[in-house]
XYZ file of C-alpha atoms in Angstrom:
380
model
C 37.002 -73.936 -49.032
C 36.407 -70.185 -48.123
C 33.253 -68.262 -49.042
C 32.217 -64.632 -49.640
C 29.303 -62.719 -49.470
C 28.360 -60.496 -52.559
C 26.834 -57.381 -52.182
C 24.506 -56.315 -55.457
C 23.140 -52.496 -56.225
C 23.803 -51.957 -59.290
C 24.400 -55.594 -61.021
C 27.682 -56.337 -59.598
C 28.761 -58.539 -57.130
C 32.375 -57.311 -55.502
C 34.489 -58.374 -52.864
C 36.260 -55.806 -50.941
C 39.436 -56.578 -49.405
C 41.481 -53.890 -47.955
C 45.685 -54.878 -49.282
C 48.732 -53.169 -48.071
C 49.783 -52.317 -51.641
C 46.911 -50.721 -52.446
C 47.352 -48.514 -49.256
C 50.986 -47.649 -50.982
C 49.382 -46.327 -54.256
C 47.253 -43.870 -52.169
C 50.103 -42.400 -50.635
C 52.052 -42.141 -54.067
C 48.701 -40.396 -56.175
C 48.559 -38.045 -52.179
C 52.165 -37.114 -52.572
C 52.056 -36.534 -56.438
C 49.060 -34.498 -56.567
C 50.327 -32.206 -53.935
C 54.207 -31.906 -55.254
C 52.626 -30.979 -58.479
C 50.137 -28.385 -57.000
C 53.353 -26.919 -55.647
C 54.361 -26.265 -59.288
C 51.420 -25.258 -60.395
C 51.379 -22.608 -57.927
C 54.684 -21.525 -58.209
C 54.695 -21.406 -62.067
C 51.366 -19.724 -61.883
C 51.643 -17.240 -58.975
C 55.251 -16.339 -60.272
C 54.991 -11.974 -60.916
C 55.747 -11.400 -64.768
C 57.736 -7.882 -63.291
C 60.784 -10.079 -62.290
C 61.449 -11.411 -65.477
C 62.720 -9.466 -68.316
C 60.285 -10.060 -71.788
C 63.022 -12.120 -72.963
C 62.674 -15.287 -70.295
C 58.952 -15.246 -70.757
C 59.247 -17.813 -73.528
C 60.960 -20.216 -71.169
C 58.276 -20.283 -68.477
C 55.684 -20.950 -70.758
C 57.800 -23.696 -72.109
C 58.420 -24.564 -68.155
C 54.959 -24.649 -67.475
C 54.197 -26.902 -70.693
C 56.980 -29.465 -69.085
C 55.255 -29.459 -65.563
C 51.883 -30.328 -67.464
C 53.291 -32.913 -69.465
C 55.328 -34.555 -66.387
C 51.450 -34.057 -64.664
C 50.124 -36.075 -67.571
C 52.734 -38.776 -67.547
C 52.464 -39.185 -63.353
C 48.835 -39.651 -63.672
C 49.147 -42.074 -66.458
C 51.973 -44.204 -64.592
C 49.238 -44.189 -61.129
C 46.540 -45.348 -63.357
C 48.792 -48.090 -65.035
C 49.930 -49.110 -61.312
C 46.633 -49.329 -59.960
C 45.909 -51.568 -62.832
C 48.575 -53.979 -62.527
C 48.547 -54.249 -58.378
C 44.428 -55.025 -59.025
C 45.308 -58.037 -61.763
C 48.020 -59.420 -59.123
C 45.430 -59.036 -56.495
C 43.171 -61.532 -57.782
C 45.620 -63.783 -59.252
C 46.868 -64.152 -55.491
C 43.382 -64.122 -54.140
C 42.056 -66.598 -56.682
C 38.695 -65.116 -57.691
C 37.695 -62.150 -59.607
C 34.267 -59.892 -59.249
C 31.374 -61.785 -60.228
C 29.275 -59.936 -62.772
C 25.411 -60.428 -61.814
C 24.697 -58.105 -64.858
C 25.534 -60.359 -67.399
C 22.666 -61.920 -69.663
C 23.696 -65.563 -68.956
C 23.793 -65.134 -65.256
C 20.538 -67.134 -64.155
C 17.870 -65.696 -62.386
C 17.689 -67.513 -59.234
C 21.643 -67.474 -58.643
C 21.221 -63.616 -58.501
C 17.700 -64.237 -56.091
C 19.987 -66.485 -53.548
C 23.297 -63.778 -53.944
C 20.344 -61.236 -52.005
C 20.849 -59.749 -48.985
C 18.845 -60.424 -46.177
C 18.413 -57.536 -43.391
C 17.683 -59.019 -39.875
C 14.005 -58.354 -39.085
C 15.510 -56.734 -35.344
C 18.341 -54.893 -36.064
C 21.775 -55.641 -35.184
C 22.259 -58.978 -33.785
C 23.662 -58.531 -30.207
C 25.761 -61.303 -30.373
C 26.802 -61.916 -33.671
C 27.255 -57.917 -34.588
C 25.623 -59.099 -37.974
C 23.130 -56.754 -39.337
C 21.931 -58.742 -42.670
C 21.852 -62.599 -43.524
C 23.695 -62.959 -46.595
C 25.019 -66.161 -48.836
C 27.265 -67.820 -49.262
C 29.141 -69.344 -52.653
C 32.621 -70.418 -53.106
C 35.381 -68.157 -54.310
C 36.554 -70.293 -57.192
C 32.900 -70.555 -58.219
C 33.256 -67.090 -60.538
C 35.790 -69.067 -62.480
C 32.908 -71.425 -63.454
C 30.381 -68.838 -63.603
C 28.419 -70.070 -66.997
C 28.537 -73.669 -65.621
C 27.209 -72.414 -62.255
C 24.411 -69.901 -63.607
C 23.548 -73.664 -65.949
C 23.200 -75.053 -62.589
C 21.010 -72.639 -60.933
C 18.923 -72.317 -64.302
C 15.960 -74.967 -63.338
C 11.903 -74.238 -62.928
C 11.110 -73.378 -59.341
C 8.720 -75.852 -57.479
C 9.412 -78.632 -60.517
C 11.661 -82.134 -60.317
C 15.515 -80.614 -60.581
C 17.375 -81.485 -63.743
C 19.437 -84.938 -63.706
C 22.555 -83.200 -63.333
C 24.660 -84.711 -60.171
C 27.432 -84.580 -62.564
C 27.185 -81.120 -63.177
C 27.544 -80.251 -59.315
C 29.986 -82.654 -59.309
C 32.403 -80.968 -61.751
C 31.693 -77.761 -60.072
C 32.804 -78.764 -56.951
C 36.208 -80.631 -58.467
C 37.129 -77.198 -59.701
C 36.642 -76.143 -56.381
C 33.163 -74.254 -56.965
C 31.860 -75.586 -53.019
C 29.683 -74.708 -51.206
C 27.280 -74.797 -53.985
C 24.539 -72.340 -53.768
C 20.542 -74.117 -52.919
C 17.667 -74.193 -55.598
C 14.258 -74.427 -55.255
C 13.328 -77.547 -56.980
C 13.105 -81.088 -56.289
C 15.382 -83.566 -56.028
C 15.170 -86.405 -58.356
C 14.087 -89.555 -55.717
C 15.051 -93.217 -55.783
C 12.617 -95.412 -53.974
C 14.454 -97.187 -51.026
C 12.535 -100.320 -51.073
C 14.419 -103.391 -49.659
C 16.514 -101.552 -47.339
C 17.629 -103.858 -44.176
C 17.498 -102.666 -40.574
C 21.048 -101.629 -38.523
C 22.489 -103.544 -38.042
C 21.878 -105.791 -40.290
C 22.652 -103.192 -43.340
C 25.996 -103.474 -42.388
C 26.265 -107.287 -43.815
C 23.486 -107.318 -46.784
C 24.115 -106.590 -49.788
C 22.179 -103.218 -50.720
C 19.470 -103.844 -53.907
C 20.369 -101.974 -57.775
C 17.266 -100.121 -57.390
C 18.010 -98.014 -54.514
C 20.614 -96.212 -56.147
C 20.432 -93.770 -58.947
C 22.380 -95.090 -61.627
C 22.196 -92.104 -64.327
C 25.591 -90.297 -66.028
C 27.521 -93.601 -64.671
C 28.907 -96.612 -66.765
C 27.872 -99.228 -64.621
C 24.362 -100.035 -63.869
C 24.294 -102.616 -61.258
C 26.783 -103.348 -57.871
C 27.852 -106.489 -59.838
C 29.303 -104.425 -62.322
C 31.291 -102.069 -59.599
C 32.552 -105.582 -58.193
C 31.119 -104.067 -55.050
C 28.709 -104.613 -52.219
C 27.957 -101.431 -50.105
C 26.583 -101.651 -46.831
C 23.074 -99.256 -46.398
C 23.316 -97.926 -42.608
C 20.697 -95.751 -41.096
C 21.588 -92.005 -40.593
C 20.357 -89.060 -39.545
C 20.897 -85.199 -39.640
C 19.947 -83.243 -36.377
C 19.539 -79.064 -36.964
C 20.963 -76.889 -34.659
C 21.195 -79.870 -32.270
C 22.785 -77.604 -29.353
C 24.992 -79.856 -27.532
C 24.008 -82.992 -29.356
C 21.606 -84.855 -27.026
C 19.412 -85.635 -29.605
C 21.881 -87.754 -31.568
C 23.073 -89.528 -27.890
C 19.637 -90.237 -27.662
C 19.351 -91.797 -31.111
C 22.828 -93.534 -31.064
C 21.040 -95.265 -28.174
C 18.996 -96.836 -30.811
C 21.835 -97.845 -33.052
C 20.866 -94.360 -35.425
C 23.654 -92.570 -36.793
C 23.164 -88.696 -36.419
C 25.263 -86.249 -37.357
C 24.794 -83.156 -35.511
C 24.732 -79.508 -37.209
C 25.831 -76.812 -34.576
C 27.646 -73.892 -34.295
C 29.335 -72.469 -31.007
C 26.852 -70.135 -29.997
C 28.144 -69.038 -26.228
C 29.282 -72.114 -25.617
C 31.827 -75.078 -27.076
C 29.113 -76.859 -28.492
C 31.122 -78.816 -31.362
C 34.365 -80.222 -29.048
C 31.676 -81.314 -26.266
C 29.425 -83.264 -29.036
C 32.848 -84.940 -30.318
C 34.163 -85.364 -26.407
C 30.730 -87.526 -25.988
C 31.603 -89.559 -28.917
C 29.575 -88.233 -31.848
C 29.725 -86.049 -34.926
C 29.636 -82.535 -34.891
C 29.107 -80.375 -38.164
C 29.807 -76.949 -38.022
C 28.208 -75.289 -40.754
C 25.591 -72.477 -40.459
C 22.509 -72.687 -42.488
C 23.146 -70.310 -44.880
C 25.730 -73.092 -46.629
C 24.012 -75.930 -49.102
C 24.274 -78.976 -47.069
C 27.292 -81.006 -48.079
C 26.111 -84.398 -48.473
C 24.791 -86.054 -51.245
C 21.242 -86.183 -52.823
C 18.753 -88.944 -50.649
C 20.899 -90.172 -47.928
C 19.300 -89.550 -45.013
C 16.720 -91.626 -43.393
C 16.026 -88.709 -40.839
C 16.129 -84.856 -40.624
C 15.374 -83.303 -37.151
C 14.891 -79.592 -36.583
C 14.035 -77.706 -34.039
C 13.435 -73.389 -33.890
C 16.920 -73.133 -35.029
C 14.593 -73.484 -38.617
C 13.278 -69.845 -38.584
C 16.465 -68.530 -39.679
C 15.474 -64.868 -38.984
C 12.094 -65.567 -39.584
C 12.640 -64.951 -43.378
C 9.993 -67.170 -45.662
C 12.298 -66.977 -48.738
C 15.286 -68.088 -46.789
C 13.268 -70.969 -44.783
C 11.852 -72.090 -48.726
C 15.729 -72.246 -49.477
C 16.006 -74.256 -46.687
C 13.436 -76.900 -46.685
C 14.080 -77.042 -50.500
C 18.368 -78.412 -49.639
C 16.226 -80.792 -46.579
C 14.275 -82.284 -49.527
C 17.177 -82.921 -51.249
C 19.121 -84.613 -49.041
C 16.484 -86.837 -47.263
C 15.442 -89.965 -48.754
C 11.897 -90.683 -50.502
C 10.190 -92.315 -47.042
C 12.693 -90.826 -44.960
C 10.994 -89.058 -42.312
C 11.567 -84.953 -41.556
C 11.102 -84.329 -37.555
C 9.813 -80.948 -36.807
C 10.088 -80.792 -32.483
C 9.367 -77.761 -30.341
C 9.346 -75.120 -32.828
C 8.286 -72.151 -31.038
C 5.749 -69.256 -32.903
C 5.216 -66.194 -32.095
C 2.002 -66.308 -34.020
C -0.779 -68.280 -36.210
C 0.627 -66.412 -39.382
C 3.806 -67.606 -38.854
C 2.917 -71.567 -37.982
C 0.685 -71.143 -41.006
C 3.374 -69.397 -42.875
C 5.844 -72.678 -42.127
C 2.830 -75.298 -42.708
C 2.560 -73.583 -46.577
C 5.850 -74.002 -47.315
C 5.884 -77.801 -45.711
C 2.820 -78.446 -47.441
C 4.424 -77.873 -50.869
C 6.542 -80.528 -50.574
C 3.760 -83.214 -50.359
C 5.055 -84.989 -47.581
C 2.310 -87.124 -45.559
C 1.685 -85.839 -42.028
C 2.067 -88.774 -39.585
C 1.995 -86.273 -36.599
C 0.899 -83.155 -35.384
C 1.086 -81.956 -31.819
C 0.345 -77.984 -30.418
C 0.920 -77.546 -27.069
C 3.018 -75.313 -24.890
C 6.265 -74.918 -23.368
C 8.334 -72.367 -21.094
C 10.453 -69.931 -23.057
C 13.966 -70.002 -22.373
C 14.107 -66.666 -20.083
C 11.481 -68.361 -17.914
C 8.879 -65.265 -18.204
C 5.973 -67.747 -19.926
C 4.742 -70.226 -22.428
C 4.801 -70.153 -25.471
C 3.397 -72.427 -27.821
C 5.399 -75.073 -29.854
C 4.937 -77.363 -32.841
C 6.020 -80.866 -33.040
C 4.941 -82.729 -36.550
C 6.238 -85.545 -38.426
C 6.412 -85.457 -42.084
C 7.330 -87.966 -44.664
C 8.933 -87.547 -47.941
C 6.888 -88.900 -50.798
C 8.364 -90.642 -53.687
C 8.538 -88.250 -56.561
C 8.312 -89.828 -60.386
């Protein structure tokens, strides 16, 4: 599904997209504007000497046609413009969002902000601002999308799986992050790989709200439980070879950043995800039993877009499941104690913390780097 990025000033989100029709009604209002200067000029300029008293009455009835034929060129343009802007969207598929509405939640116009990159223009990239992303069928749903995003920051999220759900079957996807907390579903009785692939998996490690059946008896089905991961800006996907080792699952989240990154993790045998991390994750709430990161994390070294962040992390990692922060360089104190705030919110139970240094990637020095590993608490 394609996304858009929405620019807001003055309340309004619009997308601009440059159409060869619209192109034709600016060289129509060009042409018909100067034709009837032309006879405005002529009717105007015209010297009263070379027409007898008696033809006077018919220029001023002249010049009363050319204004009327002015009036009715202007109103046909307008009319034009109107219907090539309704068959616009109806090709395109969305409209403008409205952020000025009253229903439109507060924190779905906080995510729609733009972002300006801390340096500048990004060499590579040419990017100059870090913006979000939401789908383009997602302003056809806007009052059930603004009830999604309407929650109380730093608080358990509402029960409402089926609400994303129905979003993204009318085609609402990605969905935009929130800041709360994912409802958890202790994992207890979970078997090791590859066991899990054999045992029956227990009624109490699912969440079983908004559905008719209750129990895997009732489905007439017994799901296997494997052990996955999610590696961050995993480069060329080493990490996940390392773990796949060690019968782990990881699925690695990269983007092609001068070099074929996603074709040489799927040429070694594993999964590559190419998603950047200004998307919502798209998996499911508590599935993974891992999350690894590494300095790809900083994302511009913006703390409201790292909170977005390690809010859709939460969400998507398990209560026990383990979040593996390795080598994340800082420039500074403020900024490792910037990132340990945010972590710390979370309530996850530090099982290690290591400071130490490494060479930078230009090879002029060391910096120092943070490895830690976290674990998700189980949330009531």
């Amino acid at each position: 599904m394609g996304s858009v990025s929405l620019k807001i000033g003055d309340g309004t989100a619009r997308f601009k997209k440059a159409t060869l029709c619209s192109s034709a009604v600016n060289i129509l209002m060009i042409f018909s504007v100067i034709t009837t200067n032309l006879f405005a000029l002529y009717a105007f300029t015209a010297s009263p000497k070379h027409h007898p008293n008696h033809l006077l009455p018919h220029i001023h009835k002249n010049i009363s046609l050319i204004s009327e034929q002015v009036s009715l060129i202007l109103r046909e343009i307008d009319s034009s413009q109107k219907k090539l802007a309704q068959m616009e969207k109806e090709l395109l598929g969305y409209d403008n969002v409205d952020l000025s509405r009253p229903n439109i939640a507060t924190e779905l116009k906080l995510y729609l902000q733009h972002h300006q990159l801390p340096l500048g223009k990004d060499s590579r990239t040419g990017i100059t601002e870090m913006v979000a992303s939401v789908g383009h069928s997602c302003e056809k749903s806007a009052d059930l999308l603004s009830q999604y995003m309407n929650y109380k920051i730093s608080q358990p999220c509402p029960d409402d799986w089926s609400l994303a759900q129905k979003l993204i079957l009318r085609g609402c996807e990605p969905l935009p992050r929130r800041r709360c907390f994912a409802k958890s579903v202790s994992k207890v009785g979970l078997h090791p790989f590859p066991i899990s692939l054999w045992k029956p998996v227990s009624n109490k490690t699912v969440n079983w709200s908004g559905l008719g059946c209750k129990t895997f008896e009732c489905l007439n089905s017994k799901n296997g439980g494997i052990r996955i991961g999610l590696d961050i800006g995993g480069g060329s996907g080493s990490f996940a070879a390392r773990m796949a080792d060690r019968n782990v699952t990881v699925i690695t989240n990269t983007l092609n950043l001068d070099a074929p990154f996603s074709e040489f993790i799927a040429a070694r045998g594993l999964f590559p995800l190419f998603l950047s991390l200004d998307h919502r994750f798209p998996f499911y709430d508590n599935v993974f039993d891992l999350v690894h990161a590494t300095s790809t994390l900083d994302v511009g070294g913006k703390p409201e877009k790292l909170e977005f962040l390690m809010f859709d992390i939460d969400r998507i990692l398990r209560a026990g499941g383990l979040f593996w922060l390795d080598n994340f360089y800082y420039a500074n104190d403020e900024k490792k104690k910037a990132l340990t705030r945010i972590i710390e919110r979370f309530g996850y139970k530090k099982l290690k913390w290591v400071v130490g240094e490494k060479a930078d990637s230009v090879g002029s020095g060391k910096s120092e780097v943070l490895s830690a590993v976290f674990q998700k608490p189980i949330r009531v």
